[in-house]
Every structure is written in C-alpha cells, then in structure tokens.
Short mmCIF file of C-alpha atoms in Angstrom, two decimals:
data_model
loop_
_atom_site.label_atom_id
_atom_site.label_comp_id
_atom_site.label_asym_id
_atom_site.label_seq_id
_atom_site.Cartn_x
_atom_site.Cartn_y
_atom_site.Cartn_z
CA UNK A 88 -45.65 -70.76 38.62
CA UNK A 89 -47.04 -67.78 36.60
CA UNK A 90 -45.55 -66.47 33.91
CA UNK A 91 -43.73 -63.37 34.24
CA UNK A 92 -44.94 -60.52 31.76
CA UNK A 93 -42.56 -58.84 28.81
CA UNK A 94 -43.45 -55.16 30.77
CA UNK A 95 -42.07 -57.00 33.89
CA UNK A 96 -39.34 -59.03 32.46
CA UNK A 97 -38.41 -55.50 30.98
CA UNK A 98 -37.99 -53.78 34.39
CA UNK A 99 -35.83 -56.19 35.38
CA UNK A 100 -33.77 -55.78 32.37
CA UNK A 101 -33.73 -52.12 32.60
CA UNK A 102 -32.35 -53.07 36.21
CA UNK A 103 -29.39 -55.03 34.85
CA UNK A 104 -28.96 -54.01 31.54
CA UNK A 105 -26.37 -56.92 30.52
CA UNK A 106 -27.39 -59.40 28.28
CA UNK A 107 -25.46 -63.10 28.05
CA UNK A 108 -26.01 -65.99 26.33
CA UNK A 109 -22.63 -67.74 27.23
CA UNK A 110 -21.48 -68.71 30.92
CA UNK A 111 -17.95 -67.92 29.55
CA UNK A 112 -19.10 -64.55 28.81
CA UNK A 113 -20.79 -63.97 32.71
CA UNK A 114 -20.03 -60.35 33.87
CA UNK A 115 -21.58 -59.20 36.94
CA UNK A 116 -25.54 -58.23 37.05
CA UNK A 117 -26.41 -59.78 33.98
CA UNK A 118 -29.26 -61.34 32.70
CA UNK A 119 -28.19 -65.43 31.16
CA UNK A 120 -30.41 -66.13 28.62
CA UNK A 121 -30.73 -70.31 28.84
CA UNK A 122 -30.99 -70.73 25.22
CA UNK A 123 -31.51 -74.40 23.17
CA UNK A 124 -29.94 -75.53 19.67
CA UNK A 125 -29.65 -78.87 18.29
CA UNK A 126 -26.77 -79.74 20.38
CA UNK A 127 -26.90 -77.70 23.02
CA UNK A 128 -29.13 -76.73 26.19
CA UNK A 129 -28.14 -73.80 28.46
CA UNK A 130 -31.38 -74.55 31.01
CA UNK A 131 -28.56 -77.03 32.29
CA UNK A 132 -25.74 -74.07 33.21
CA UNK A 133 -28.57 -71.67 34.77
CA UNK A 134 -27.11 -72.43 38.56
CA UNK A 135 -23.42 -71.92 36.97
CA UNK A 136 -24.24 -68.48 35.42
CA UNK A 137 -25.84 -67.18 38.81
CA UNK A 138 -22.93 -68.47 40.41
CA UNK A 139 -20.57 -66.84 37.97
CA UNK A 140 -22.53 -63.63 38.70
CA UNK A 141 -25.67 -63.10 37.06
CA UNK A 142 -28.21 -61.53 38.29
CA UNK A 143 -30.78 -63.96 36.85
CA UNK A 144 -31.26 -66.45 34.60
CA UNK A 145 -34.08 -66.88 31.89
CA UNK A 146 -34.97 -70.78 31.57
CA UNK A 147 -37.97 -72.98 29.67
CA UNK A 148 -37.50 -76.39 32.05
CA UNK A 149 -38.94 -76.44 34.84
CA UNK A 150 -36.79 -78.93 36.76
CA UNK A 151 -33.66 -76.04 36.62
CA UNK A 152 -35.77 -73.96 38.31
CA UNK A 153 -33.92 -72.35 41.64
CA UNK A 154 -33.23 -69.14 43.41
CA UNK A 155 -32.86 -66.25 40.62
CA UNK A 156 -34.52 -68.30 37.95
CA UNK A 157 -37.36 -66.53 35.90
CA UNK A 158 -39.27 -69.59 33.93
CA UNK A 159 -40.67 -68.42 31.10
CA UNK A 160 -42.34 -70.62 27.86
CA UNK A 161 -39.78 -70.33 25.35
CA UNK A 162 -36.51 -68.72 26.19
CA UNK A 163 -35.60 -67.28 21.91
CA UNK A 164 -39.01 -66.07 22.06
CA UNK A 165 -38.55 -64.21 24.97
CA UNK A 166 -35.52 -62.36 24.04
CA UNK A 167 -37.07 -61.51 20.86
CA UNK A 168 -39.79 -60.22 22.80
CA UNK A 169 -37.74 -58.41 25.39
CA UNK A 170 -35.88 -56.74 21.89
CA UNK A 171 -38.70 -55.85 20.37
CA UNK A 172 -40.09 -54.01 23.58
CA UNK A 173 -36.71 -52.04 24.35
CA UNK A 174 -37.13 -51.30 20.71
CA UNK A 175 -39.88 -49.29 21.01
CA UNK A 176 -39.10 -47.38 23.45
CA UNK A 177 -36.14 -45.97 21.14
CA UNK A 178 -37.04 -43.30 19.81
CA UNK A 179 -34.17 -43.01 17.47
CA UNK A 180 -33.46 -43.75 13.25
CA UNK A 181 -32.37 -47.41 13.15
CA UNK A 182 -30.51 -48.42 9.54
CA UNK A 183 -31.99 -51.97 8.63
CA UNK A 184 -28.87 -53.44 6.72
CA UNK A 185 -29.05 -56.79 4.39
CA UNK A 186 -27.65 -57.90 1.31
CA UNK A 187 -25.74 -60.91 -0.35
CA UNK A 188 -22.37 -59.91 -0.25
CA UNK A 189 -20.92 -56.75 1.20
CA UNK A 190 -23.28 -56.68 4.29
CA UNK A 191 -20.52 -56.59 7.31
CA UNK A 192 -17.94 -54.32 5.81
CA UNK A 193 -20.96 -51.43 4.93
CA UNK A 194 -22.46 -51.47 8.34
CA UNK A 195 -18.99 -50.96 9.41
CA UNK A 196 -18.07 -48.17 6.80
CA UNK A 197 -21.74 -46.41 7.79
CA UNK A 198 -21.10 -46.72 11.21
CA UNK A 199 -17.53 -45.44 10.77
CA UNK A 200 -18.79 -42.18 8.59
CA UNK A 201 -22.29 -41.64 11.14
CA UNK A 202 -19.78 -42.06 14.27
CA UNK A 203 -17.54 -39.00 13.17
CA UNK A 204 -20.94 -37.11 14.10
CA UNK A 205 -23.08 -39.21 16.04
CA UNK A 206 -23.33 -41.23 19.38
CA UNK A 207 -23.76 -44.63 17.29
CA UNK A 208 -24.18 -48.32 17.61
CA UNK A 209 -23.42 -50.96 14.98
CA UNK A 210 -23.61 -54.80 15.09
CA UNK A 211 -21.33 -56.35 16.81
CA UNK A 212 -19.01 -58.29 14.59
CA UNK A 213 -21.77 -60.41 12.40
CA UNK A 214 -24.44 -60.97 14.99
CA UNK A 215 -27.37 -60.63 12.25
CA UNK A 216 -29.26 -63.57 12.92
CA UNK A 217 -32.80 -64.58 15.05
CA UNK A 218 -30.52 -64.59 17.92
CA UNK A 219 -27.99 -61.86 17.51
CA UNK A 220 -30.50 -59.17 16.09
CA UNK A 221 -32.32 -59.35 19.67
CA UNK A 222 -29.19 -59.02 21.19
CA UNK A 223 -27.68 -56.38 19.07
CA UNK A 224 -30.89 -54.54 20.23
CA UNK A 225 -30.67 -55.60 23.70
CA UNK A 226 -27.37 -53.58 23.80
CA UNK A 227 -28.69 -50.15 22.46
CA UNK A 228 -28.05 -47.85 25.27
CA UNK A 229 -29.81 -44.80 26.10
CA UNK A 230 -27.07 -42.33 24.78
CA UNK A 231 -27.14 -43.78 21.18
CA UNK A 232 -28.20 -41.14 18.57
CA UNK A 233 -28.24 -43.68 15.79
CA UNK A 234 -28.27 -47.50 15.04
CA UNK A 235 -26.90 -49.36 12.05
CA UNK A 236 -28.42 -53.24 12.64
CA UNK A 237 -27.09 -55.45 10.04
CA UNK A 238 -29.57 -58.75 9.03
CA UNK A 239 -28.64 -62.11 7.88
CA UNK A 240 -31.02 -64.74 6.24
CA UNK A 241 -30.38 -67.97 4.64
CA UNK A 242 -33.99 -68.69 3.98
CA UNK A 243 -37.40 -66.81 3.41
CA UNK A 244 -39.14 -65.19 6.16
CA UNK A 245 -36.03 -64.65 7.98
CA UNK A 246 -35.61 -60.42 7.19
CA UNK A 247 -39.37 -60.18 8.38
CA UNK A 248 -38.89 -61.76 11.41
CA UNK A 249 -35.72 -59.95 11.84
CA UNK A 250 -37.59 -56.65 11.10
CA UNK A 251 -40.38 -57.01 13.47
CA UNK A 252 -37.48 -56.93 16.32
CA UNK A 253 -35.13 -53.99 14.75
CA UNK A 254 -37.70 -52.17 13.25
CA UNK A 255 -35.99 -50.26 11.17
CA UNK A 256 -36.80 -46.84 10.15
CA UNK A 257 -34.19 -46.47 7.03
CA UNK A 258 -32.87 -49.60 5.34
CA UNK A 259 -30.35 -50.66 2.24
CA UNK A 260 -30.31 -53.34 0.73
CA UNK A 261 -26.52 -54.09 -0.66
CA UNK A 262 -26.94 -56.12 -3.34
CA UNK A 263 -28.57 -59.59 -4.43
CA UNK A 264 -26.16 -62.61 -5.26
CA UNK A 265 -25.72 -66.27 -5.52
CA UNK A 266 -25.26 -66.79 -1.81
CA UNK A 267 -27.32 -69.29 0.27
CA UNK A 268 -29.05 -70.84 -2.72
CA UNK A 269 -29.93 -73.89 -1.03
CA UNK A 270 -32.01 -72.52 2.09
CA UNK A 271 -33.66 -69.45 -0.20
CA UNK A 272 -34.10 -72.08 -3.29
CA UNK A 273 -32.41 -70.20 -5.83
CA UNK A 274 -31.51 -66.51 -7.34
CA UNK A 275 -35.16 -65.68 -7.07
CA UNK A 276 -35.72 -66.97 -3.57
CA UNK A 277 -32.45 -64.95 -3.00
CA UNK A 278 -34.46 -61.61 -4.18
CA UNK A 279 -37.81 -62.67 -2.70
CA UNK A 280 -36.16 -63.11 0.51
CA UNK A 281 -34.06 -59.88 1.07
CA UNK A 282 -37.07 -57.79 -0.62
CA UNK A 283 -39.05 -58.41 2.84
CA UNK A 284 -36.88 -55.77 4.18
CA UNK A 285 -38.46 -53.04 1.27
CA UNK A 286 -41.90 -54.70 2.24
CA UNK A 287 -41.38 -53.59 6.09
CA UNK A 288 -40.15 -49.97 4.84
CA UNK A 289 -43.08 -49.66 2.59
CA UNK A 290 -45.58 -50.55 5.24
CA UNK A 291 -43.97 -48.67 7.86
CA UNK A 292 -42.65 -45.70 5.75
CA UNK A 293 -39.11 -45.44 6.05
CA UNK A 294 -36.72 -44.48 3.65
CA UNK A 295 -34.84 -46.67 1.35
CA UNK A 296 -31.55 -46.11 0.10
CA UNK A 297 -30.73 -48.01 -2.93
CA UNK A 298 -27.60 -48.13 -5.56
CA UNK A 299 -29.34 -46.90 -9.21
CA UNK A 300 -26.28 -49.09 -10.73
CA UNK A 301 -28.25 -52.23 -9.82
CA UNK A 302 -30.83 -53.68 -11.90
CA UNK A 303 -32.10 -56.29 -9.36
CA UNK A 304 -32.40 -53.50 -6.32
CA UNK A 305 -34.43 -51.03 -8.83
CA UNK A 306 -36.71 -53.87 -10.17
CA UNK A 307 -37.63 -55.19 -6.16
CA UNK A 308 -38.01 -51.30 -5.10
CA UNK A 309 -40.52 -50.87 -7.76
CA UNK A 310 -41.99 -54.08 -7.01
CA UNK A 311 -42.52 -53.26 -3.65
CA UNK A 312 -44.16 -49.93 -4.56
CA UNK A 313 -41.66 -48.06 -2.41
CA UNK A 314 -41.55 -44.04 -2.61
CA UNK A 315 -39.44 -42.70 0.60
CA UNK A 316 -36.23 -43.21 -2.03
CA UNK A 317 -32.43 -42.06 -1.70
CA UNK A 318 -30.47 -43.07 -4.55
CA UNK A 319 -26.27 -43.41 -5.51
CA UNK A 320 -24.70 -44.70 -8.14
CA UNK A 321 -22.03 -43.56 -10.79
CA UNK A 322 -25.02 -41.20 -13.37
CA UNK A 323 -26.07 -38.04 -12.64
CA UNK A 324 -29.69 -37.72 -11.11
CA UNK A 325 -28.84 -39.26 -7.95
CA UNK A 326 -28.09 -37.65 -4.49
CA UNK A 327 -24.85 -39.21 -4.53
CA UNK A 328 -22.90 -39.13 -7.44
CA UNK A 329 -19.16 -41.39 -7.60
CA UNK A 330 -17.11 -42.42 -9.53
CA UNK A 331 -13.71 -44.96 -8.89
CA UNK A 332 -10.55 -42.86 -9.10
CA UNK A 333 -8.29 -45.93 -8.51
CA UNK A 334 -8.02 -49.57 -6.71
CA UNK A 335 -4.47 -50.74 -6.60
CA UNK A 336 -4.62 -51.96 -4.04
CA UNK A 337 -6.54 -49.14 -2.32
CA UNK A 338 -9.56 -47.57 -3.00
CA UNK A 339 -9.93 -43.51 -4.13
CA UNK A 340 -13.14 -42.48 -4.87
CA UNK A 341 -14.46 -39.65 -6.62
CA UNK A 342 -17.94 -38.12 -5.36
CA UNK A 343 -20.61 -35.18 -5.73
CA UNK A 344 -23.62 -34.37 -3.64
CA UNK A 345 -25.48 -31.57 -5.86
CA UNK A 346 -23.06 -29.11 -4.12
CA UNK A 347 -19.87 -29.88 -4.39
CA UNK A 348 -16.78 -32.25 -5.42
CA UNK A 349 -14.98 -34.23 -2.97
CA UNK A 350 -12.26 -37.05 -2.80
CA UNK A 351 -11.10 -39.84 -0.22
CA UNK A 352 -8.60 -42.56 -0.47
CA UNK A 353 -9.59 -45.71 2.06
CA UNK A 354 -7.71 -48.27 3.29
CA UNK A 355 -9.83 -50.78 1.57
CA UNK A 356 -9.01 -53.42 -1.41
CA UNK A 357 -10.70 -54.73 -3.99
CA UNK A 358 -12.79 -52.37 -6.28
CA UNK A 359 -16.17 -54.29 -5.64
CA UNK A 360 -16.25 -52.10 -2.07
CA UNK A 361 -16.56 -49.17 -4.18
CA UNK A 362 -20.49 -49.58 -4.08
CA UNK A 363 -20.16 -49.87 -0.35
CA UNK A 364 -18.26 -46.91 0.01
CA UNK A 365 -20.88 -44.82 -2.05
CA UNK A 366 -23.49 -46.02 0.46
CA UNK A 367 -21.96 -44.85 3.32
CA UNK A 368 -21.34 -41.52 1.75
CA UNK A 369 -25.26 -41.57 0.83
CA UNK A 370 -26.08 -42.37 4.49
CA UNK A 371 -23.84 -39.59 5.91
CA UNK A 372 -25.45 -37.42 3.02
CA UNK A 373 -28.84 -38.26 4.24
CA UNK A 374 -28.14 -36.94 8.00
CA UNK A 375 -26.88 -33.90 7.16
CA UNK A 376 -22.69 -34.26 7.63
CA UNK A 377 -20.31 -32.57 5.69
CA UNK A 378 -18.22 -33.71 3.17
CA UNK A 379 -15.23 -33.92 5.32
CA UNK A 380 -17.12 -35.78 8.45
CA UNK A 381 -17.94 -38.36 5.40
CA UNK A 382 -14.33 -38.81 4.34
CA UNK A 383 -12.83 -38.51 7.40
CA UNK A 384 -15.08 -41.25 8.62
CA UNK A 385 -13.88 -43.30 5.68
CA UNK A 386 -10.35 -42.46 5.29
CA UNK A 387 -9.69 -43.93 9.22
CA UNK A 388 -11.63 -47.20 8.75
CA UNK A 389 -9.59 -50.19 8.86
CA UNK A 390 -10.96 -53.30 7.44
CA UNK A 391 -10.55 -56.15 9.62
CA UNK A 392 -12.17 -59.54 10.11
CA UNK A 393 -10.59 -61.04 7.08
CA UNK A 394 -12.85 -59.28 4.38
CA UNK A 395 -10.93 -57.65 1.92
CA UNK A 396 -8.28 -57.39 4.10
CA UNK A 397 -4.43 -56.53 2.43
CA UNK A 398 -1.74 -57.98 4.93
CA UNK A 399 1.92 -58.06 4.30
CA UNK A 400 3.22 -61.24 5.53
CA UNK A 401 7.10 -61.97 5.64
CA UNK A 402 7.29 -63.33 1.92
CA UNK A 403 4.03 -62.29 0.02
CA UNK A 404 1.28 -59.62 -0.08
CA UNK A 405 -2.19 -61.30 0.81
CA UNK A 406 -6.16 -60.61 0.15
CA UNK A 407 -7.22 -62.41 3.24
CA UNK A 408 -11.04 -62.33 2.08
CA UNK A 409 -11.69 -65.91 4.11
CA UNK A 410 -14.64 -64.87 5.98
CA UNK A 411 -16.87 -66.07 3.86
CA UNK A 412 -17.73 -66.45 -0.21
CA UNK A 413 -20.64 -67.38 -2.73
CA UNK A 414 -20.32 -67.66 -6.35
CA UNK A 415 -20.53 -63.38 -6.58
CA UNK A 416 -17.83 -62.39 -4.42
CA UNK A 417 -15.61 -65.14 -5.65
CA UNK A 418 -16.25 -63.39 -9.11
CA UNK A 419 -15.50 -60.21 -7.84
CA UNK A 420 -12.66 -61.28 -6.37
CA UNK A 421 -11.01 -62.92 -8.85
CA UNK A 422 -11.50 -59.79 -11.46
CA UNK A 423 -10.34 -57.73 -8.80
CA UNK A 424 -6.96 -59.36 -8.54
CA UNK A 425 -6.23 -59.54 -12.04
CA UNK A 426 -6.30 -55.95 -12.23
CA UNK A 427 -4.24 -55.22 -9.61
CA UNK A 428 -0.48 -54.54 -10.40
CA UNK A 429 1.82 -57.26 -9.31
CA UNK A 430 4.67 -59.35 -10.36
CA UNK A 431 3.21 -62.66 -10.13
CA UNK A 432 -0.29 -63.44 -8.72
CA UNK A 433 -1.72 -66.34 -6.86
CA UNK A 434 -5.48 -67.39 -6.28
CA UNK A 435 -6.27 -69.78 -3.46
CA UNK A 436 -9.55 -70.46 -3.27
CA UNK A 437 -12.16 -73.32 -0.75
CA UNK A 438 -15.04 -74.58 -1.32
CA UNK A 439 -18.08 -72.53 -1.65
CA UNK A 440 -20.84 -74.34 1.19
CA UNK A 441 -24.87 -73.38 0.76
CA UNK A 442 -25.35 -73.65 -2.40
CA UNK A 443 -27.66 -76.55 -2.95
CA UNK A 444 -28.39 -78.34 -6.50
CA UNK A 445 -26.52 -75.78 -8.08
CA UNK A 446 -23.31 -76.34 -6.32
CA UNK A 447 -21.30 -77.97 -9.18
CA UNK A 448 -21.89 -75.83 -11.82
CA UNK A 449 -21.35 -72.75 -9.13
CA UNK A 450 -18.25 -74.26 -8.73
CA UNK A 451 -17.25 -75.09 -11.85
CA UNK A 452 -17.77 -71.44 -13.14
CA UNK A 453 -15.54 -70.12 -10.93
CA UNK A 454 -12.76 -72.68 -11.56
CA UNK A 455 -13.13 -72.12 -15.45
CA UNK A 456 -13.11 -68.41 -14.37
CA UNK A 457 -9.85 -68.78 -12.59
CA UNK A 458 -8.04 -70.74 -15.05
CA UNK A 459 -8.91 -68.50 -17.71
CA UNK A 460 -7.62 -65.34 -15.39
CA UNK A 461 -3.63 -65.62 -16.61
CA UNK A 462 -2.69 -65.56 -12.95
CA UNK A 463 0.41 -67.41 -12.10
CA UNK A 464 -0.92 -70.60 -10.03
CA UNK A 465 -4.51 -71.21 -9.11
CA UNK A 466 -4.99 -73.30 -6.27
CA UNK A 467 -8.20 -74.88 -5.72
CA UNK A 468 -9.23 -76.61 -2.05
CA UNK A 469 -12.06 -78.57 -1.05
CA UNK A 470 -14.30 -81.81 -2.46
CA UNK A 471 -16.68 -79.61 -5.23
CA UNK A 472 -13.50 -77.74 -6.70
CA UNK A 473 -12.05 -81.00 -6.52
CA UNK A 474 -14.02 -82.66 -9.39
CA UNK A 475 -12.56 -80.67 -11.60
CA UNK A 476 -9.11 -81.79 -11.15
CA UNK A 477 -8.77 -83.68 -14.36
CA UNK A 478 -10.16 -80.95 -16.63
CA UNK A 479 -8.95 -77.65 -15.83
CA UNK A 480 -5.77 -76.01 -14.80
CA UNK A 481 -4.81 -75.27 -11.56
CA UNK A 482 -3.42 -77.51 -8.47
CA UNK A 483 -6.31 -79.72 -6.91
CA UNK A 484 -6.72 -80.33 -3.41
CA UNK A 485 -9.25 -82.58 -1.57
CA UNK A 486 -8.47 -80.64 2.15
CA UNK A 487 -6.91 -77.65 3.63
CA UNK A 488 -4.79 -80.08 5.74
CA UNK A 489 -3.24 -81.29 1.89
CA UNK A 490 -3.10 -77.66 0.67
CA UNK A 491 -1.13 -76.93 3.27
CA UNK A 492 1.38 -80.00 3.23
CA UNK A 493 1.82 -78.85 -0.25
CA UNK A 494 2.62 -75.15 0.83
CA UNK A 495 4.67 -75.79 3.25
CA UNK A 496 7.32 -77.89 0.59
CA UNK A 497 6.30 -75.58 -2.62
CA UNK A 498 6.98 -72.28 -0.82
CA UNK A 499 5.14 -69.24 -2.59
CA UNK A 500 7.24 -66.04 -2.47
CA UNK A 501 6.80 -62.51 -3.80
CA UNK A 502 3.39 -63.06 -4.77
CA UNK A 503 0.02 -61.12 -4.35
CA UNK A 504 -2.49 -63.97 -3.13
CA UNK A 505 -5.75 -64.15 -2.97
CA UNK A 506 -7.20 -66.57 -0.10
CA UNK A 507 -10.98 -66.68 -0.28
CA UNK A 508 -13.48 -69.70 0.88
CA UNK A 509 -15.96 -70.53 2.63
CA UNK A 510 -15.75 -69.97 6.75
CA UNK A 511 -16.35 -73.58 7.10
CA UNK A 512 -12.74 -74.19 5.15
CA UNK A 513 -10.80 -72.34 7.93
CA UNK A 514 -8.14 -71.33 5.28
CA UNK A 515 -6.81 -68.96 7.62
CA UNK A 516 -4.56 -71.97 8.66
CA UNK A 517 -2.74 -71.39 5.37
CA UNK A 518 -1.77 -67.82 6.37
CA UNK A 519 1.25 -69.21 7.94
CA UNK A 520 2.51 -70.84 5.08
CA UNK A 521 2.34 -67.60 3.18
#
C-alpha cells in the first residue's frame, strides 16, 4: 500500500476539517488520529472511531487496516506534518508564547485584549506540547485574523520542534524559572531551552517582545543577536510603560504608551500577573488598538482554570493556584499573600514534581520561606515537604488523603488560603473542606 502524500493527506483534511485524537471526542466528519504512548495504542479503536462517525482514520499498523483507513509511517509525525503544511498556507501573524511560569494565563490575557479587535485563536486550555501544538494549528480556521500558540517544554529541543510546526512570526518569552529542572538539567538548561524560541525569531525575523525588568530575558535576547525588539517594563524608554497601582486582591495597573496615560483594574490576584498584564498591553500596543480596546479586553477577563484564581467558598476566601507550581511561582505566591490584607492567613501548599537532584533543597527553601512568612498556619502536603517535619514550623502531611482527614476535624474558617501544588497532588480535593 503506498503511502499517501502530506499535499494529499491535506485535501482530505481541508475536506473534513475536524481533528480527534480521542474516540470519546468523535463528532461527525472528522479525521481520528490513531496515536501511540507508553500505555496506550489508538491503531486498536480505528474501526470504533469510523463507527462513531469519522470520516477517516490515520493509523501506523498495518493489521487495523479497513475501509476508511489511511496507513501512513508514523501517525505524531504525520500530524505534525499535516500542521506544519496548513501552517503555511496561513498567511496571518502567529504569537509564539513560552515561558516558566505565567505561560497559560498571558496567552489568555493577549488573546482576551487582541479579541476585542480581532477574529482570534488561542490555545485551547494548555495544549502546548508535540501533540497539542499540531492540533492547536490543525484548528486555525480560515476567518482567524490572528493566533496566540502557547509552547510547553520540559526538555531541550522541545520549543524548536514546536516552532518548526507554529512558526511563529512574533514571540514572548514570559519569564525563566526553576520549573522542570530535571528534564532541562538545571536553571541554565531552563534558559538554553526556552531561548530556541529567540533563535527561530532571529532566523526567521520576527519580532520579539520582551519585559526590560528581566535580567535573564535581556541577557538571552542579546545572546541570540535579536534586533526586531518591543520592549515593557516599569522605566521609561520602553513602548510600554506600567506601573502597579494596587493588588489586594485585584490587580490596577497604571500604563503609558508614548501618548498617553491610561488605567484598568482586572479581575486577577496576585501581583506577580502584573508582568503578564503589561505584555498583553504591549501586544495590543503593537497591532495598533486603542487604549480602551486594551483595557476593555483586560478588565472582562476572568481567570479560570485554577491559576490565580480568588473564590469565595462558604467559610474562607481562597487562591486556588493548583494548576501547577515550581520553586518561582511558589515564591511568588507566598510573597503575594503576605501582602494581601486579611485577618488571618493560611498557606497550603503540595509537593513540587520535576525537579530532579535539586528537589530537596527546592523544597526546603520554600518551607523555610513559609515558616518565616508570619502567616497563621502553614500546611505542608506531600513526601519532599515532608522531610522537613521535624525542623520547621508548620503541620506535616505525607498525602492529600491525610491533609484532608485533618481538615475535615480542624475546620479552617475566616481565612484567606492559599492552595498551590503540583497538578499531580490534585489538591483541588481539599476545596471542599475549605
């Protein structure tokens, strides 16, 4: 059986312009992807998706070969392929968007600011990987004036490969932090690793928007010898000039574009997103919108997704910021809600996962961090906070499942709470007990 050509493959897609990965996801005319992982193999629910409705089904194994089947040599490599084709034929600016920390809730702060102007797309919740950059791609329609494609890595080489598929034509970087040491083999792998997305806008010459407030973004820019430069930050000299009016609990900033003054108050926490903010103002800058598409945009955005999220619950006020966290934002967080005005304050905090050989004295930071932060209890989950249980203060927990127990007899009441950890700690479950 011959194999069936990207140009080809790509009429078919432009044919049935639905792309699915999942047979629990099937929607009429699409195109199943039969992808593999370590414990998986969708070549085996090919026949189920066309019977669910697709209109074919992309498979690597021969032996599920049927009606509707296109057999191709590697199924990832193909979608990648099929991406980077239906790339090209875009002829529109695409916003390559990486970073340590911060990554998710600025693509969806520059999408909400470009939208107030623009036919946009944006990621799709945090699909920034191998797999969900393709598809994020896949699902750029011909009516889209602008993209915003936000990329995840956890090792080297990952935001080149991701750029060859997006190709972007502008790109920020948000920051660089102590986030997936393990896989990028420390703070400089960590800088060497999200710098391949200036390396792609150098060679390709795109602009670069970076934040003049951060030593690490200004020393990688230089280093890879970029020139197409937009810059923020809180000094004069740059297009975008803010300041942070206030941050308790939401955010007010202060900015200037050369022109004139403005002011918008979001309905985000936590004054670490005030460097996000300015980048979406700088972005909106950059395509011409006016000061009051920019804080418009803004001032509607609701975070959501658990990321600096405020939510009222029936006894305390909560920071759900349990999507994820690395040694940085766990910082950030934990000067953020010592600031903040409250009564009596609360830090739960999980385990920190990905960080390699330098995972117990990550962790021990932070817990010498939050027991020196005069908040009322500190509450630390998970086996690496654990060790510490016998030097530092706070209340030790081995699981969530314990933390919880403990909750649910030790009730916590008119309290602002931080609840941050790792996604792999689930300490959403605790939300209830709150």
């Amino acid at each position: 059986m011959s194999m069936i050509s990207t140009e080809d493959l790509y009429q078919v897609y432009l044919a049935n312009p639905i792309i699915s990965t999942d047979t629990r996801n099937i929607t009429n005319g699409c195109i199943f992807f039969a992808l593999k992982g370590d414990l998986f193999n969708a070549n085996q629910f090919a026949q189920h998706a066309i019977e669910k409705g697709a209109s074919y089904a992309i498979i690597d194994e021969e032996q599920y070969v049927s009606e509707k089947c296109i057999l191709v040599k590697d199924v990832l490599s193909t979608l990648q392929d099929l991406a980077r084709h239906h790339r090209k034929q875009l002829q529109i600016p695409v916003i390559g968007l990486t970073g340590s920390n911060g990554k998710t809730t600025s693509k969806e702060l520059i999408n909400a600011v470009l939208a107030e102007r623009f036919k946009t797309f944006a990621t799709f919740g945090n699909l920034n990987n191998h797999i969900g950059v393709p598809l994020s791609i896949l699902a750029i329609t011909p009516s889209v004036e602008i993209a915003v494609i936000e990329m995840g890595a956890n090792h080297q080489k990952e935001i080149e490969l991701l750029c060859t598929i997006a190709q972007p034509t502008h790109g920020i970087i948000t920051n660089v932090g102590m986030a997936h040491l393990d896989g990028f083999g420390g703070f400089e792998g960590v800088k060497k690793g999200k710098a391949e997305l200036y390396a792609y806008l150098k060679a390709t010459n795109g602009y670069t928007f970076i934040n003049r407030n951060n030593p690490n973004l200004l020393e990688m820019s230089a280093a890879a010898g970029l020139h197409k430069l937009v810059y923020y930050g809180t000094e004069n000299g740059n297009t975008i000039k803010g300041s942070l009016r206030s941050s308790d609990p939401y955010i007010e900033v202060d900015w200037t574009n050369h022109d004139e003054s403005s002011s918008v108050k979001t309905q985000l926490t936590g004054s670490y997103n005030f460097e996000n903010i300015l980048a979406a103002i700088c972005i909106g800058d950059f395509f011409d919108m006016t000061p009051m598409e920019i804080n418009t945009g803004l001032a509607q955005y609701e975070p959501k997704n658990n990321r600096s999220q405020l939510t009222e619950t029936a006894s305390n006020k909560v920071i759900c910021d349990f999507y994820n966290a690395n040694p940085s934002s766990m910082a950030a967080a934990l000067n953020n809600i010592a600031v903040l005005s409250a009564d009596k304050k609360t830090a739960i905090l999980g385990d920190m996962f990905e960080l390699g050989p330098e995972s117990a004295e990550q962790h021990e930071i932070i817990a010498k961090q939050a027991a020196a932060s005069g908040l009322d209890k500190i509450i630390l989950i998970g086996k690496y906070f654990f060790a510490y249980k016998d030097q530092l203060k706070g209340v030790f927990f081995e699981t969530p499942a314990e933390a919880a127990d403990y909750l649910q007899k030790n009730s916590i009441k008119n309290n602002l709470v931080l609840l941050k950890g790792s996604r792999g700690m689930k300490l959403e479950n605790l939300l209830q007990y709150l």
